[in-house]
PDB file of C-alpha atoms and ligand atoms in Angstrom:
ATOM      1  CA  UNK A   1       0.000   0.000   0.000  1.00 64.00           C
ATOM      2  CA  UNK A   2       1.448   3.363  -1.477  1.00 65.00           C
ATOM      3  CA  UNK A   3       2.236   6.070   2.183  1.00 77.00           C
ATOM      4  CA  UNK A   4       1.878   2.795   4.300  1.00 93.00           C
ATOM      5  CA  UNK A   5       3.282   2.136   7.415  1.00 97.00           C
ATOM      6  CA  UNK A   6       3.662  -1.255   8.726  1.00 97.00           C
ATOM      7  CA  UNK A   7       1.582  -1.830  12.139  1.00 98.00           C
ATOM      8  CA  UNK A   8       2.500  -4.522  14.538  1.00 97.00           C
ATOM      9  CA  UNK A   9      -0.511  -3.802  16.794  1.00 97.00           C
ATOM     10  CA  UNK A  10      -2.815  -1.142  18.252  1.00 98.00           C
ATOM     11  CA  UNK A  11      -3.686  -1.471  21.766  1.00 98.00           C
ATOM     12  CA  UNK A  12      -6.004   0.920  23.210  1.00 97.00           C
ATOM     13  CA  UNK A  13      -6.625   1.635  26.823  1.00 96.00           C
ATOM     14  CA  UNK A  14      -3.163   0.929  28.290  1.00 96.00           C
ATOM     15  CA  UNK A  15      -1.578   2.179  31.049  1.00 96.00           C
ATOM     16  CA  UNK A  16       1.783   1.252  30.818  1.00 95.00           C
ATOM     17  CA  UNK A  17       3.389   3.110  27.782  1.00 96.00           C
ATOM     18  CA  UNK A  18       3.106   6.495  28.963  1.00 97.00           C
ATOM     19  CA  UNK A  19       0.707   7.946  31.545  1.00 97.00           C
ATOM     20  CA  UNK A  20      -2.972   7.944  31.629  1.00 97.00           C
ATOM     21  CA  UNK A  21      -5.197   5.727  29.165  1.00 98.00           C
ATOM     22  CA  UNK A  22      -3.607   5.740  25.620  1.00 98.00           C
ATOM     23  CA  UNK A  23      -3.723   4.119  22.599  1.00 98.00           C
ATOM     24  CA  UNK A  24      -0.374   2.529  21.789  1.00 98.00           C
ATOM     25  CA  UNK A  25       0.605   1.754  17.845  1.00 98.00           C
ATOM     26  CA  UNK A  26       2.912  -0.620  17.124  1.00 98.00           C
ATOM     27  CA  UNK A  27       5.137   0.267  14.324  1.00 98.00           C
ATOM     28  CA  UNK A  28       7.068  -2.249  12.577  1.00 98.00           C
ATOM     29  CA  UNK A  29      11.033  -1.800  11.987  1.00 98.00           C
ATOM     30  CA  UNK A  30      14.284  -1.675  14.078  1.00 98.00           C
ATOM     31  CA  UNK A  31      17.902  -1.450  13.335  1.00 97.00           C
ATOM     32  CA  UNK A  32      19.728  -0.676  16.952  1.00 97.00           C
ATOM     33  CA  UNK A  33      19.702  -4.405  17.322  1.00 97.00           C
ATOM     34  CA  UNK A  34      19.976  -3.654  21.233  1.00 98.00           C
ATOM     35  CA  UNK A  35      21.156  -6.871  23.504  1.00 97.00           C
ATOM     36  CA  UNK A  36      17.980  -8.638  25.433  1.00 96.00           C
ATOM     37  CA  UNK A  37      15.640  -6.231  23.301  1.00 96.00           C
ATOM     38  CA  UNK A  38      12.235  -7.738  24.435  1.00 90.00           C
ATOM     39  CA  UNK A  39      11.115  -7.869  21.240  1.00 92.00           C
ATOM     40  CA  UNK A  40      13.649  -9.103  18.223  1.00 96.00           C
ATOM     41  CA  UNK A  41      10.682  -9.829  15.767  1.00 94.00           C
ATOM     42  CA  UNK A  42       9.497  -5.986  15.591  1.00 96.00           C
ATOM     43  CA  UNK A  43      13.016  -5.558  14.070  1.00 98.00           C
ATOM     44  CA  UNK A  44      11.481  -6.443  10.661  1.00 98.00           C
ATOM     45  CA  UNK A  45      10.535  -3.703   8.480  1.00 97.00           C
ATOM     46  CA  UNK A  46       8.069  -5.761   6.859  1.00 96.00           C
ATOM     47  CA  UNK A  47       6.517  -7.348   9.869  1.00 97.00           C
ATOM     48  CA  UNK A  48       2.470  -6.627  10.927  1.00 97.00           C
ATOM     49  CA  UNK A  49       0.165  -5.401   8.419  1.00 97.00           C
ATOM     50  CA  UNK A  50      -0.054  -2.276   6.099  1.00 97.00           C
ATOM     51  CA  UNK A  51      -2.153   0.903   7.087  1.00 97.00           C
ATOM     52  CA  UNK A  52      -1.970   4.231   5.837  1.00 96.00           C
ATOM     53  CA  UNK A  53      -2.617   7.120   7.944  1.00 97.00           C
ATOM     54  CA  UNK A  54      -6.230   7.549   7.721  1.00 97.00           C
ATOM     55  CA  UNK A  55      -7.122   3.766   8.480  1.00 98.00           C
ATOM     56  CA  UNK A  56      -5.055   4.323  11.540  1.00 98.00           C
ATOM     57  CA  UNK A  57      -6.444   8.002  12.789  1.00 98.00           C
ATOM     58  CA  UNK A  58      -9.716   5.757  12.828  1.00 98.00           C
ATOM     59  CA  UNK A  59      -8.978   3.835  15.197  1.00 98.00           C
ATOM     60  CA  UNK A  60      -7.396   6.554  17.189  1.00 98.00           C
ATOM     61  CA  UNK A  61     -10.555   8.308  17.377  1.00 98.00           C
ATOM     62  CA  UNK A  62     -13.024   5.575  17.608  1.00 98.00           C
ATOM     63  CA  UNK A  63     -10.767   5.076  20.748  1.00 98.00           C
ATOM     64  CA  UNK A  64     -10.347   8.393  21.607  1.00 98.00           C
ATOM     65  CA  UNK A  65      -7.410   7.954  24.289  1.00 98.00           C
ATOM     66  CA  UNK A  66      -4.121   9.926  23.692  1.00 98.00           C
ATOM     67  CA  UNK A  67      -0.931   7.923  21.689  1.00 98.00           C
ATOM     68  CA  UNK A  68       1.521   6.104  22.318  1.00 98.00           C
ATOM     69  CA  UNK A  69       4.054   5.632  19.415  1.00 98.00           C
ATOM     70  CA  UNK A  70       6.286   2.276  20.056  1.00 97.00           C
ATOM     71  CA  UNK A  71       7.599  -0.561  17.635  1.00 95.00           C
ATOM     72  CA  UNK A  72      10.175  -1.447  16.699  1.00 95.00           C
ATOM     73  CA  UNK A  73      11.440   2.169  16.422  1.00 98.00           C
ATOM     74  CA  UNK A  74       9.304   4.868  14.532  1.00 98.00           C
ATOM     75  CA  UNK A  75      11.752   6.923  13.792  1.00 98.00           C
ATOM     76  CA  UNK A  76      13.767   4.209  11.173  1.00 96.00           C
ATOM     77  CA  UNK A  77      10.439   5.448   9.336  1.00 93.00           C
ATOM     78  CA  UNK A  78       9.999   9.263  10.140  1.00 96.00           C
ATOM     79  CA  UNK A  79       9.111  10.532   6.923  1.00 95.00           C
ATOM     80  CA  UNK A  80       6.208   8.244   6.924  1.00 96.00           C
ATOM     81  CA  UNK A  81       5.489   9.052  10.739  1.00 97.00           C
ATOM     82  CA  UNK A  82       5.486  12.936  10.498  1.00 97.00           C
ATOM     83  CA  UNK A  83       2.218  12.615   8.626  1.00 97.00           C
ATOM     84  CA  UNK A  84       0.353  10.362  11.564  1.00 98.00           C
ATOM     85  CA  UNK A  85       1.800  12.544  14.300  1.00 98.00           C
ATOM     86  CA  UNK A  86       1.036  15.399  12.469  1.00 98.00           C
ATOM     87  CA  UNK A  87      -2.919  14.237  12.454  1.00 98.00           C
ATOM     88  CA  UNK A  88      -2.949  12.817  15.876  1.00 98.00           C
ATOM     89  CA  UNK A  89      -1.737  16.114  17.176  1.00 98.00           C
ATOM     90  CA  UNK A  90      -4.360  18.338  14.796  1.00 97.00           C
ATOM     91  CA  UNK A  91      -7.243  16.194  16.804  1.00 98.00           C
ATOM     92  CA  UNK A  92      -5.563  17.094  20.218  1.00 98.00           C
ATOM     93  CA  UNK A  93      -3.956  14.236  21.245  1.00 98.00           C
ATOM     94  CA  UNK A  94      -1.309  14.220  23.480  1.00 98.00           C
ATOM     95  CA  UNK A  95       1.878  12.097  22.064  1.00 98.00           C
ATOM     96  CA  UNK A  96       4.421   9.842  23.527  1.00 98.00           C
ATOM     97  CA  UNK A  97       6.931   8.341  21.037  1.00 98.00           C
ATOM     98  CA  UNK A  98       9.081   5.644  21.871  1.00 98.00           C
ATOM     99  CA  UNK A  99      12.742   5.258  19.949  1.00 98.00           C
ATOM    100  CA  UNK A 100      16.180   3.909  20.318  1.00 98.00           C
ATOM    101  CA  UNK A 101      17.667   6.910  19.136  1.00 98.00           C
ATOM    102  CA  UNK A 102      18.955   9.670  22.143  1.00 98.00           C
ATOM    103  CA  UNK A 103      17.694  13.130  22.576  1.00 98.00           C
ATOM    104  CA  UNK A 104      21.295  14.411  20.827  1.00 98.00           C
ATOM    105  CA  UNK A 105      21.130  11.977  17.743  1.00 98.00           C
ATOM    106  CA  UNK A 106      17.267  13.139  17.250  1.00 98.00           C
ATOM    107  CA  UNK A 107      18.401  16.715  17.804  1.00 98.00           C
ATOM    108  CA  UNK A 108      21.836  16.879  15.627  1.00 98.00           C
ATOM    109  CA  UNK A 109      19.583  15.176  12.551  1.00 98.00           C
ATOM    110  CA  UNK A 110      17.313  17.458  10.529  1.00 98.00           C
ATOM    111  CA  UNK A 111      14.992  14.426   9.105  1.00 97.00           C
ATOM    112  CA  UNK A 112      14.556  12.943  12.802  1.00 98.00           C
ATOM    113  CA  UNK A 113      13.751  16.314  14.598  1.00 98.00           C
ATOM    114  CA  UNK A 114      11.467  17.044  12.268  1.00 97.00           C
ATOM    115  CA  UNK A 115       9.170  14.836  14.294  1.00 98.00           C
ATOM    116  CA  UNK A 116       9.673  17.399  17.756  1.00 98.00           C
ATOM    117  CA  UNK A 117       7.216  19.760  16.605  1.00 97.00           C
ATOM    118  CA  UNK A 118       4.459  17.164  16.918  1.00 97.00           C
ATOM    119  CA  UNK A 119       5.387  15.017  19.911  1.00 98.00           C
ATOM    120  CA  UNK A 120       4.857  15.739  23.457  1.00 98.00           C
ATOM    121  CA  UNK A 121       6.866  13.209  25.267  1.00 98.00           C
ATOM    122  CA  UNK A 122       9.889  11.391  24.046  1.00 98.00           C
ATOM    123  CA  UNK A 123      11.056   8.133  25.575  1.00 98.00           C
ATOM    124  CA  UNK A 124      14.583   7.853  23.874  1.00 98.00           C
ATOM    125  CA  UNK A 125      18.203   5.588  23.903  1.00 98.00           C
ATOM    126  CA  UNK A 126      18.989   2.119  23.113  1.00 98.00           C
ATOM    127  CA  UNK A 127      17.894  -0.336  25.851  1.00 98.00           C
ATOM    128  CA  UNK A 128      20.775  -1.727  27.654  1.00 98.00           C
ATOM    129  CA  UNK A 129      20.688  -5.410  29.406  1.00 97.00           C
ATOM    130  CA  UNK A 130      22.951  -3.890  32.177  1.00 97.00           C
ATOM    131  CA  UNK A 131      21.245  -1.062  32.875  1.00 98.00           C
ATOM    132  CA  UNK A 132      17.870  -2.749  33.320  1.00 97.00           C
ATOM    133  CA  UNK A 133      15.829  -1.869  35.754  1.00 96.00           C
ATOM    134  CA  UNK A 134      11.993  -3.533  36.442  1.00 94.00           C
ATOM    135  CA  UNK A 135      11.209  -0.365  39.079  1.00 96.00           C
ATOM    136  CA  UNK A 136      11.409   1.986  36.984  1.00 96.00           C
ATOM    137  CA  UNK A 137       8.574   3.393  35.159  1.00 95.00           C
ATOM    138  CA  UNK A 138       7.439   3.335  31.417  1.00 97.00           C
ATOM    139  CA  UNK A 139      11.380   2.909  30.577  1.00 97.00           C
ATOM    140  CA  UNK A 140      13.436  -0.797  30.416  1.00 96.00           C
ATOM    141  CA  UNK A 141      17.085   0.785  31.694  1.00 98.00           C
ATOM    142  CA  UNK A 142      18.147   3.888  33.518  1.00 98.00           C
ATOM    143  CA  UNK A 143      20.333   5.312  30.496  1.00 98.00           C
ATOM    144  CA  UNK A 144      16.827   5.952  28.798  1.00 98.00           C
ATOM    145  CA  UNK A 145      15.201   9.331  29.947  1.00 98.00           C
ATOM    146  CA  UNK A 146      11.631  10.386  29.923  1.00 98.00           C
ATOM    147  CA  UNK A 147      11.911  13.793  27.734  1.00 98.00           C
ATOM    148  CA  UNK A 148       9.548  16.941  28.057  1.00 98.00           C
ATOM    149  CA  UNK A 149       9.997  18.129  24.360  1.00 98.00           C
ATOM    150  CA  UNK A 150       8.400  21.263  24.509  1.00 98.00           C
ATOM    151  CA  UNK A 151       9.812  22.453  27.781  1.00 98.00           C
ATOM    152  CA  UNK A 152      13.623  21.223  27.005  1.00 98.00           C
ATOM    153  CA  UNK A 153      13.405  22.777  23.388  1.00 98.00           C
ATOM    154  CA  UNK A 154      12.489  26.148  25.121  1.00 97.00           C
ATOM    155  CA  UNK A 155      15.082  25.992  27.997  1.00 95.00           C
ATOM    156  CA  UNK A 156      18.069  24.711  26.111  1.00 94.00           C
ATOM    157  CA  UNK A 157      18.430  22.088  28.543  1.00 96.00           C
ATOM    158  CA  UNK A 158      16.748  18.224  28.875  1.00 97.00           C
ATOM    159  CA  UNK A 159      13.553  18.063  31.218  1.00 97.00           C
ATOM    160  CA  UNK A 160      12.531  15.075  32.002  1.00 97.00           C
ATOM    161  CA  UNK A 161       9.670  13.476  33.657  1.00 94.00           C
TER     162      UNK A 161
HETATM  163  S1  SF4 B 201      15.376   0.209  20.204  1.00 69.17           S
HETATM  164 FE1  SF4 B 201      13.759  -0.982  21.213  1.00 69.17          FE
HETATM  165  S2  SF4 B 201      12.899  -2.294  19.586  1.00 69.17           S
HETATM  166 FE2  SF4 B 201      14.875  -1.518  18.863  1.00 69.17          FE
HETATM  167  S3  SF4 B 201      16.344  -3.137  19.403  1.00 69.17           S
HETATM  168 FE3  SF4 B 201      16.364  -1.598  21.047  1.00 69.17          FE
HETATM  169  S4  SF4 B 201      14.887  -2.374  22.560  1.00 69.17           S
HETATM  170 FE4  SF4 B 201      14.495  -3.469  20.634  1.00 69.17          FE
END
């Protein structure tokens, strides 16, 4: 399907990618290949099935919860994600999006920032095996940081959650 992205899943009304009730979207693709990722078979581009954006802002709003994006990675697939976040965010929702990339490789790359201007909350770094931690919340190991986008874009300086 021409503009498709490659869903996993959608699961609406949980509570534990990001806070409050959302809907989280499963996007297909990976490449950081981290070590004890929990899910290896999201790594595949061409895993799940094909939606384009407005079969999946259906189900957003027949669900009406705010989003979680999660895969796999979105961002291996920004240009195709800037158009969903861009919708989501025109119909209010609030937006968590989940990625192996850190803050300063999202920041330092004009394609992957691109994606800032739509997303409230991002969840960033590779997941590392040593660093794991099962206390903490929404986030696998303590190297990955909860990120306020809107407040550490205006201070110059990360805010996390
Ligand atoms: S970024 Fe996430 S999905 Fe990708 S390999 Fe690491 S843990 Fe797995």
């Amino acid at each position: 399907m021409e503009n498709s992205l490659q869903v996993l899943k959608i699961i609406p009304g949980t509570t534990v990618d990001g806070i409050g009730l959302r809907t989280s979207i499963y996007l297909a693709g990976c490449q950081h290949c981290c070590k004890g990722c929990h899910n290896p078979q999201s790594w595949d581009f061409n895993a799940g099935e094909p939606m384009n954006v407005e079969e999946i802002m259906e189900r957003v709003i027949e669900e009406d919860f705010n989003v979680t994006l999660t895969g796999g990675d979105p961002l291996w697939q920004v240009d195709k994600v800037l158009p969903l976040v861009k919708a989501i965010k025109e119909k209010g929702y609030n937006i968590w999006c989940y990625t192996g990339f850190t803050w300063e490789e999202i920041i330092d790359s004009p394609q992957l920032s691109q994606i800032l201007k739509w997303v409230d909350v991002i969840v960033e770094g590779r997941f590392v095996e040593e660093l794991r931690d099962i206390s903490l919340r929404f986030r696998g190991s303590s190297n990955q940081r909860i990120i306020k986008v809107k407040e550490t874009l205006e201070n110059n300086l990360i805010q996390t959650l």
